[in-house]
CSV table of C-alpha atoms in Angstrom, one decimal:
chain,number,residue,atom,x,y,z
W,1,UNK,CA,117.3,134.4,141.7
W,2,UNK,CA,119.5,131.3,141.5
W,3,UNK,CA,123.0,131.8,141.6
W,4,UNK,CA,126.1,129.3,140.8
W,5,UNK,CA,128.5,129.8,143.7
W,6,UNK,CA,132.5,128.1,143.1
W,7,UNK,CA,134.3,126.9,146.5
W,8,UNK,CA,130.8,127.3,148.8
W,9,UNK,CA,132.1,124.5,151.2
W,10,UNK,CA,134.5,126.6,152.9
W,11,UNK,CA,135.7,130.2,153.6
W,12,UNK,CA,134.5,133.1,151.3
W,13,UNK,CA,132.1,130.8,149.2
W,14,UNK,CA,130.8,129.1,152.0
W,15,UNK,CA,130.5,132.9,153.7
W,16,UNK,CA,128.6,133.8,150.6
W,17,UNK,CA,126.5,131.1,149.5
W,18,UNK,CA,125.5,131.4,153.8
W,19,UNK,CA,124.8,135.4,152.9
W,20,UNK,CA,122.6,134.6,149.8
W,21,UNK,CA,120.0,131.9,150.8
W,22,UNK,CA,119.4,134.0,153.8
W,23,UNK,CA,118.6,136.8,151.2
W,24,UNK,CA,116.5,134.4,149.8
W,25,UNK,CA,118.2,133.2,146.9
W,26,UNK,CA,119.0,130.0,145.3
W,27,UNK,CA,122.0,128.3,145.4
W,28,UNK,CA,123.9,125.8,143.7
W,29,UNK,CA,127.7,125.2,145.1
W,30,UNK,CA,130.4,123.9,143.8
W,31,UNK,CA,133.5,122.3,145.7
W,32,UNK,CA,135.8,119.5,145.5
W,33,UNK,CA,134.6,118.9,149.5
W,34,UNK,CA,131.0,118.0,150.5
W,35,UNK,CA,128.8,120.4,151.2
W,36,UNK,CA,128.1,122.4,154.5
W,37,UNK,CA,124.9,123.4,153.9
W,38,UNK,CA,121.7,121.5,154.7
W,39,UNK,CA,119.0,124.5,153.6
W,40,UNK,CA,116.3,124.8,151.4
W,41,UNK,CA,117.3,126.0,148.4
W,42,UNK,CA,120.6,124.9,148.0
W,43,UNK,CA,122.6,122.1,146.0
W,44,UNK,CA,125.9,120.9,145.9
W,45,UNK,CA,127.9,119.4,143.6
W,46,UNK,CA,131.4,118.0,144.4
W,47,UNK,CA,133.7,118.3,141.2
W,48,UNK,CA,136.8,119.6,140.5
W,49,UNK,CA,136.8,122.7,139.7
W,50,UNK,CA,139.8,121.9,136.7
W,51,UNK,CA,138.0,119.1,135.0
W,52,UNK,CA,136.4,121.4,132.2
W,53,UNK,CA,134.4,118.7,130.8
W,54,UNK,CA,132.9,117.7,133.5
W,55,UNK,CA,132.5,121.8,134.7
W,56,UNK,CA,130.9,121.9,130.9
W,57,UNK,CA,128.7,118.8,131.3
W,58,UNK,CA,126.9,120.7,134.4
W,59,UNK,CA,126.5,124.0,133.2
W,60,UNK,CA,124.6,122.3,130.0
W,61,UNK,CA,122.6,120.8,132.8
W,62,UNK,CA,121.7,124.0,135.2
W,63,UNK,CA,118.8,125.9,134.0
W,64,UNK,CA,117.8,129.8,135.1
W,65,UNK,CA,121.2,130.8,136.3
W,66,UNK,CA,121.5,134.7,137.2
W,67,UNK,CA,124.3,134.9,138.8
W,68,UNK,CA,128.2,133.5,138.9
W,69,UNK,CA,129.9,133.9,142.0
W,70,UNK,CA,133.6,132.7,141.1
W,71,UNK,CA,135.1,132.4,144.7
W,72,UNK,CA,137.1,128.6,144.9
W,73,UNK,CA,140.7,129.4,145.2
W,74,UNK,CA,144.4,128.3,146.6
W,75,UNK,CA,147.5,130.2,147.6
W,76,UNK,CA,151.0,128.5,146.7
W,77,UNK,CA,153.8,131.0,147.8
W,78,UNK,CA,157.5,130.6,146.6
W,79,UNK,CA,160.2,133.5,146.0
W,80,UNK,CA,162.1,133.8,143.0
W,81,UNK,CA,164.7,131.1,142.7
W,82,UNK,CA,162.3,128.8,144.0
W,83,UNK,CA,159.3,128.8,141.9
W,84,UNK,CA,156.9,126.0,141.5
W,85,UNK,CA,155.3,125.1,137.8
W,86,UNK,CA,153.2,122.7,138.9
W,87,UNK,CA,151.9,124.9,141.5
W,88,UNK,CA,151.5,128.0,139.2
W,89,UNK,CA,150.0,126.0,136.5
W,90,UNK,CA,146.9,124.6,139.3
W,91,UNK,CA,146.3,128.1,140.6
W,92,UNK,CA,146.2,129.3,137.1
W,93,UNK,CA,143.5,126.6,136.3
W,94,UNK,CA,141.5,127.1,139.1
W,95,UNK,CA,141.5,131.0,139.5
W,96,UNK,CA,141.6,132.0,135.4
W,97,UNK,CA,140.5,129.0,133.7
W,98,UNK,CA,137.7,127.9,135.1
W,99,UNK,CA,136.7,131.1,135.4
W,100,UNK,CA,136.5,131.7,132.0
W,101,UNK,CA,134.8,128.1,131.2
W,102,UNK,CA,132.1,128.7,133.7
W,103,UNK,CA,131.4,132.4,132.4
W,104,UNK,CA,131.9,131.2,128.9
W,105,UNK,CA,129.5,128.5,129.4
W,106,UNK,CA,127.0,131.0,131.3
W,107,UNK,CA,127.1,134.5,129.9
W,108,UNK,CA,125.0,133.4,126.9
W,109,UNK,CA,122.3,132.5,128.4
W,110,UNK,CA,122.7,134.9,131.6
W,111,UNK,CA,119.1,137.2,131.9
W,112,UNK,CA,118.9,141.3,131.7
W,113,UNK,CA,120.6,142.2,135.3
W,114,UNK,CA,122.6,139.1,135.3
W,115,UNK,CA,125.6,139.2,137.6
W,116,UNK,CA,129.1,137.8,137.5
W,117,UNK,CA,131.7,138.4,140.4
W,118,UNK,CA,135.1,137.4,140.5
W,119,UNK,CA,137.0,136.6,144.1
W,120,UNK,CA,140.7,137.9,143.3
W,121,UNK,CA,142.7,139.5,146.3
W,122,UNK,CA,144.7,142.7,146.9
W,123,UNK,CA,147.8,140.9,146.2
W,124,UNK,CA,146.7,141.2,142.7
W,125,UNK,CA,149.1,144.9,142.5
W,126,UNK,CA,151.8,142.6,143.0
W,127,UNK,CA,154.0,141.0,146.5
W,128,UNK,CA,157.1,139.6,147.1
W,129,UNK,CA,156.8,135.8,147.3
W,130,UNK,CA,153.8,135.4,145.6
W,131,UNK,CA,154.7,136.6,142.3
W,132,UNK,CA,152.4,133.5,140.9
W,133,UNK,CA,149.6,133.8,143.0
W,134,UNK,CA,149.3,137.4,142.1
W,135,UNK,CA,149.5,136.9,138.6
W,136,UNK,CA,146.9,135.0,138.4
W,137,UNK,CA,144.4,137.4,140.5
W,138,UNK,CA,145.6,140.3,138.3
W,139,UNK,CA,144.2,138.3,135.4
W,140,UNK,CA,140.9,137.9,136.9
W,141,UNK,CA,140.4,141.5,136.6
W,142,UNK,CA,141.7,141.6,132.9
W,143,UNK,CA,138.5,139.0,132.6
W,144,UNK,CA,136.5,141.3,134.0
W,145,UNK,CA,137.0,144.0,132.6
W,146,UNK,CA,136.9,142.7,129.4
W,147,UNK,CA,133.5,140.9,129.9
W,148,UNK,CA,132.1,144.0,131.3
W,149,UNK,CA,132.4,145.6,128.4
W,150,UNK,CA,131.2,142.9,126.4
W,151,UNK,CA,128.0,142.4,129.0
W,152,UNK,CA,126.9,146.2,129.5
W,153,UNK,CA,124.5,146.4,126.3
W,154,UNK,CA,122.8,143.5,127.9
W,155,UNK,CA,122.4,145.1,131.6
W,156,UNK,CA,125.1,142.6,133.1
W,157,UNK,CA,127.1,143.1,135.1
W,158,UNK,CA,130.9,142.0,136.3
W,159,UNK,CA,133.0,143.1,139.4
W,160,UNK,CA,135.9,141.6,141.2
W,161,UNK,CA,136.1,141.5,144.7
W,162,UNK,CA,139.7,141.9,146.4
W,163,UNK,CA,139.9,141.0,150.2
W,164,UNK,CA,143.5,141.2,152.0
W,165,UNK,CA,143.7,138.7,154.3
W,166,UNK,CA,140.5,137.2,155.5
W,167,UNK,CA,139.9,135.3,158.5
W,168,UNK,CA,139.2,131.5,156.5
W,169,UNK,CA,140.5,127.9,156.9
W,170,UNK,CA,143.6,129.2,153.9
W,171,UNK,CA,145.6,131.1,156.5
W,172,UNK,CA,146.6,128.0,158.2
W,173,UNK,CA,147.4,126.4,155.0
W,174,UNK,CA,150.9,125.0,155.9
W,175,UNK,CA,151.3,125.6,152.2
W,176,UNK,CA,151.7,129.3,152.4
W,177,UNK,CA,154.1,129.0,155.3
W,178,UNK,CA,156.9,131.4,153.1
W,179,UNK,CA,154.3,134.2,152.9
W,180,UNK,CA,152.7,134.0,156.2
W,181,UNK,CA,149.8,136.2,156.3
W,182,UNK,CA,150.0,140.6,158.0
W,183,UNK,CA,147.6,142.1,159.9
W,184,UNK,CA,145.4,145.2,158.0
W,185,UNK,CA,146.2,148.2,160.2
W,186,UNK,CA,142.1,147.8,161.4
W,187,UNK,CA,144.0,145.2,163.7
W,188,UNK,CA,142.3,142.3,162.5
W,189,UNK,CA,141.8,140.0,159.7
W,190,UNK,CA,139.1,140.9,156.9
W,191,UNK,CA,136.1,138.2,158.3
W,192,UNK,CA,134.4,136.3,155.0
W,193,UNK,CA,131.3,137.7,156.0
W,194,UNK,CA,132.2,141.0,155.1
W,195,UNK,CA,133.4,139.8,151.6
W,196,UNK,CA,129.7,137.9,152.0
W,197,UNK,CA,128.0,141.1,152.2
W,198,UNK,CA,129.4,143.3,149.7
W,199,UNK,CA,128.9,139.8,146.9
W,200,UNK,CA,125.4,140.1,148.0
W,201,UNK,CA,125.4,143.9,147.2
W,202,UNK,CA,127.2,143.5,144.1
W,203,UNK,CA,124.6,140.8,142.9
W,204,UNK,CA,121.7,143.3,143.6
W,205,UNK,CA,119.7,145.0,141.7
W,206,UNK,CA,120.9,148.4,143.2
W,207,UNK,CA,124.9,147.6,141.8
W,208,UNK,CA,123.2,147.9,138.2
W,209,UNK,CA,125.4,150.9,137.5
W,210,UNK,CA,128.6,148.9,139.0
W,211,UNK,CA,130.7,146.7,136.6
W,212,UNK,CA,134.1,146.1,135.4
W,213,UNK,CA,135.8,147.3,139.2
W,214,UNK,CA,137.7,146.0,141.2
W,215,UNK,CA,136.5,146.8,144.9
W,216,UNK,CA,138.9,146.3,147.3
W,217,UNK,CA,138.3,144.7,151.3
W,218,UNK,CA,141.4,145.3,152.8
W,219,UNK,CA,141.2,147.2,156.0
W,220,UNK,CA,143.6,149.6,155.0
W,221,UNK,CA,146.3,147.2,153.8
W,222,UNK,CA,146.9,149.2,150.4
W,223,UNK,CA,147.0,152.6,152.4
């Protein structure tokens, strides 16, 4: 089992790629940052994540890939009136398009009981101040739902995974400062090793039956 995990240096990625070695996988992370993992088993390449032909040249390059985890992301926040381009366009590279080049590049050659999973958010039903953001997680599960259905007749599966707000190195980012994040009703921020855990679940053979959803880890946010 060797899977290709985006953003592993930090937060949910790093949370996951953590959860997966110890379930005896392979790992190979991605991230703009070094990595934080000295363990057998894994490997790290530091790329940006928007250069597609260097993203292109190392996927050519990986062999016996069975899994995409997709989790490297950003929040820019902004209300109407106030909207950033620039900072829309990067999210939408980062969070759509590479997602699509790396499952492009890998879906081909992705084995019976392959797995892709998609790290969106529950702010993909929409939230003031974050209109962009939230765009660009709603379109992640457009993807997947439209590569599920492509990927069933071949056993694969894809699933996105939508935390509220997760206890990570993002909610200090002094770049979200006009949407500051709220506390689920469970009184606590979702911690990335719960996200960790159910990516592990989704990328087992027991989720064979699960694709083309969107799960939800909110603690009762979207009540």
């Amino acid at each position: 089992m060797h899977a290709l995990v985006t953003g592993a240096s930090s937060g949910i990625g790093a949370a996951i790629a953590t959860r997966l070695l110890a379930d005896g996988w392979r790992v190979t992370g991605l991230d703009l940052v070094p990595a934080p993992h000295d363990a057998a088993g894994y490997a790290h390449h530091q790329l940006d994540l928007t250069e597609s032909v260097r993203i292109r040249d190392l996927l050519g390059r990986l062999d016996d890939v069975t899994a995409l985890v997709h989790a490297a992301g950003v929040m820019r926040a902004a209300p109407l009136g106030a909207l950033d381009a620039q900072a829309g366009a990067a999210m939408w590279r980062l969070h759509v398009e590479a997602a699509a080049i790396l499952a492009d590049a890998l879906a081909p050659r992705l084995p019976a009981g392959g797995r892709i999973v998609l790290i969106g958010s529950r702010i993909s039903a929409g939230a003031a101040g974050r209109s962009q953001y939230a765009a660009t997680k709603a379109a992640l599960v457009g993807l997947a739902r439209s590569w599920a259905a492509e990927l069933a007749p071949r056993g694969i599966t894809v699933n996105v995974i939508a935390p509220a707000a997760t206890d990570t190195p993002m909610l200090a980012d002094p770049a979200r400062t006009a949407a500051p994040p709220r506390l689920p009703p469970i009184g606590r921020f979702v911690r990335a090793e719960e996200v960790a855990a159910l990516a592990a679940f989704l990328l087992s053979a027991e989720a064979g039956a699960i694709t083309g959803q969107q799960i939800l880890v909110c603690g009762g946010a979207s009540l």
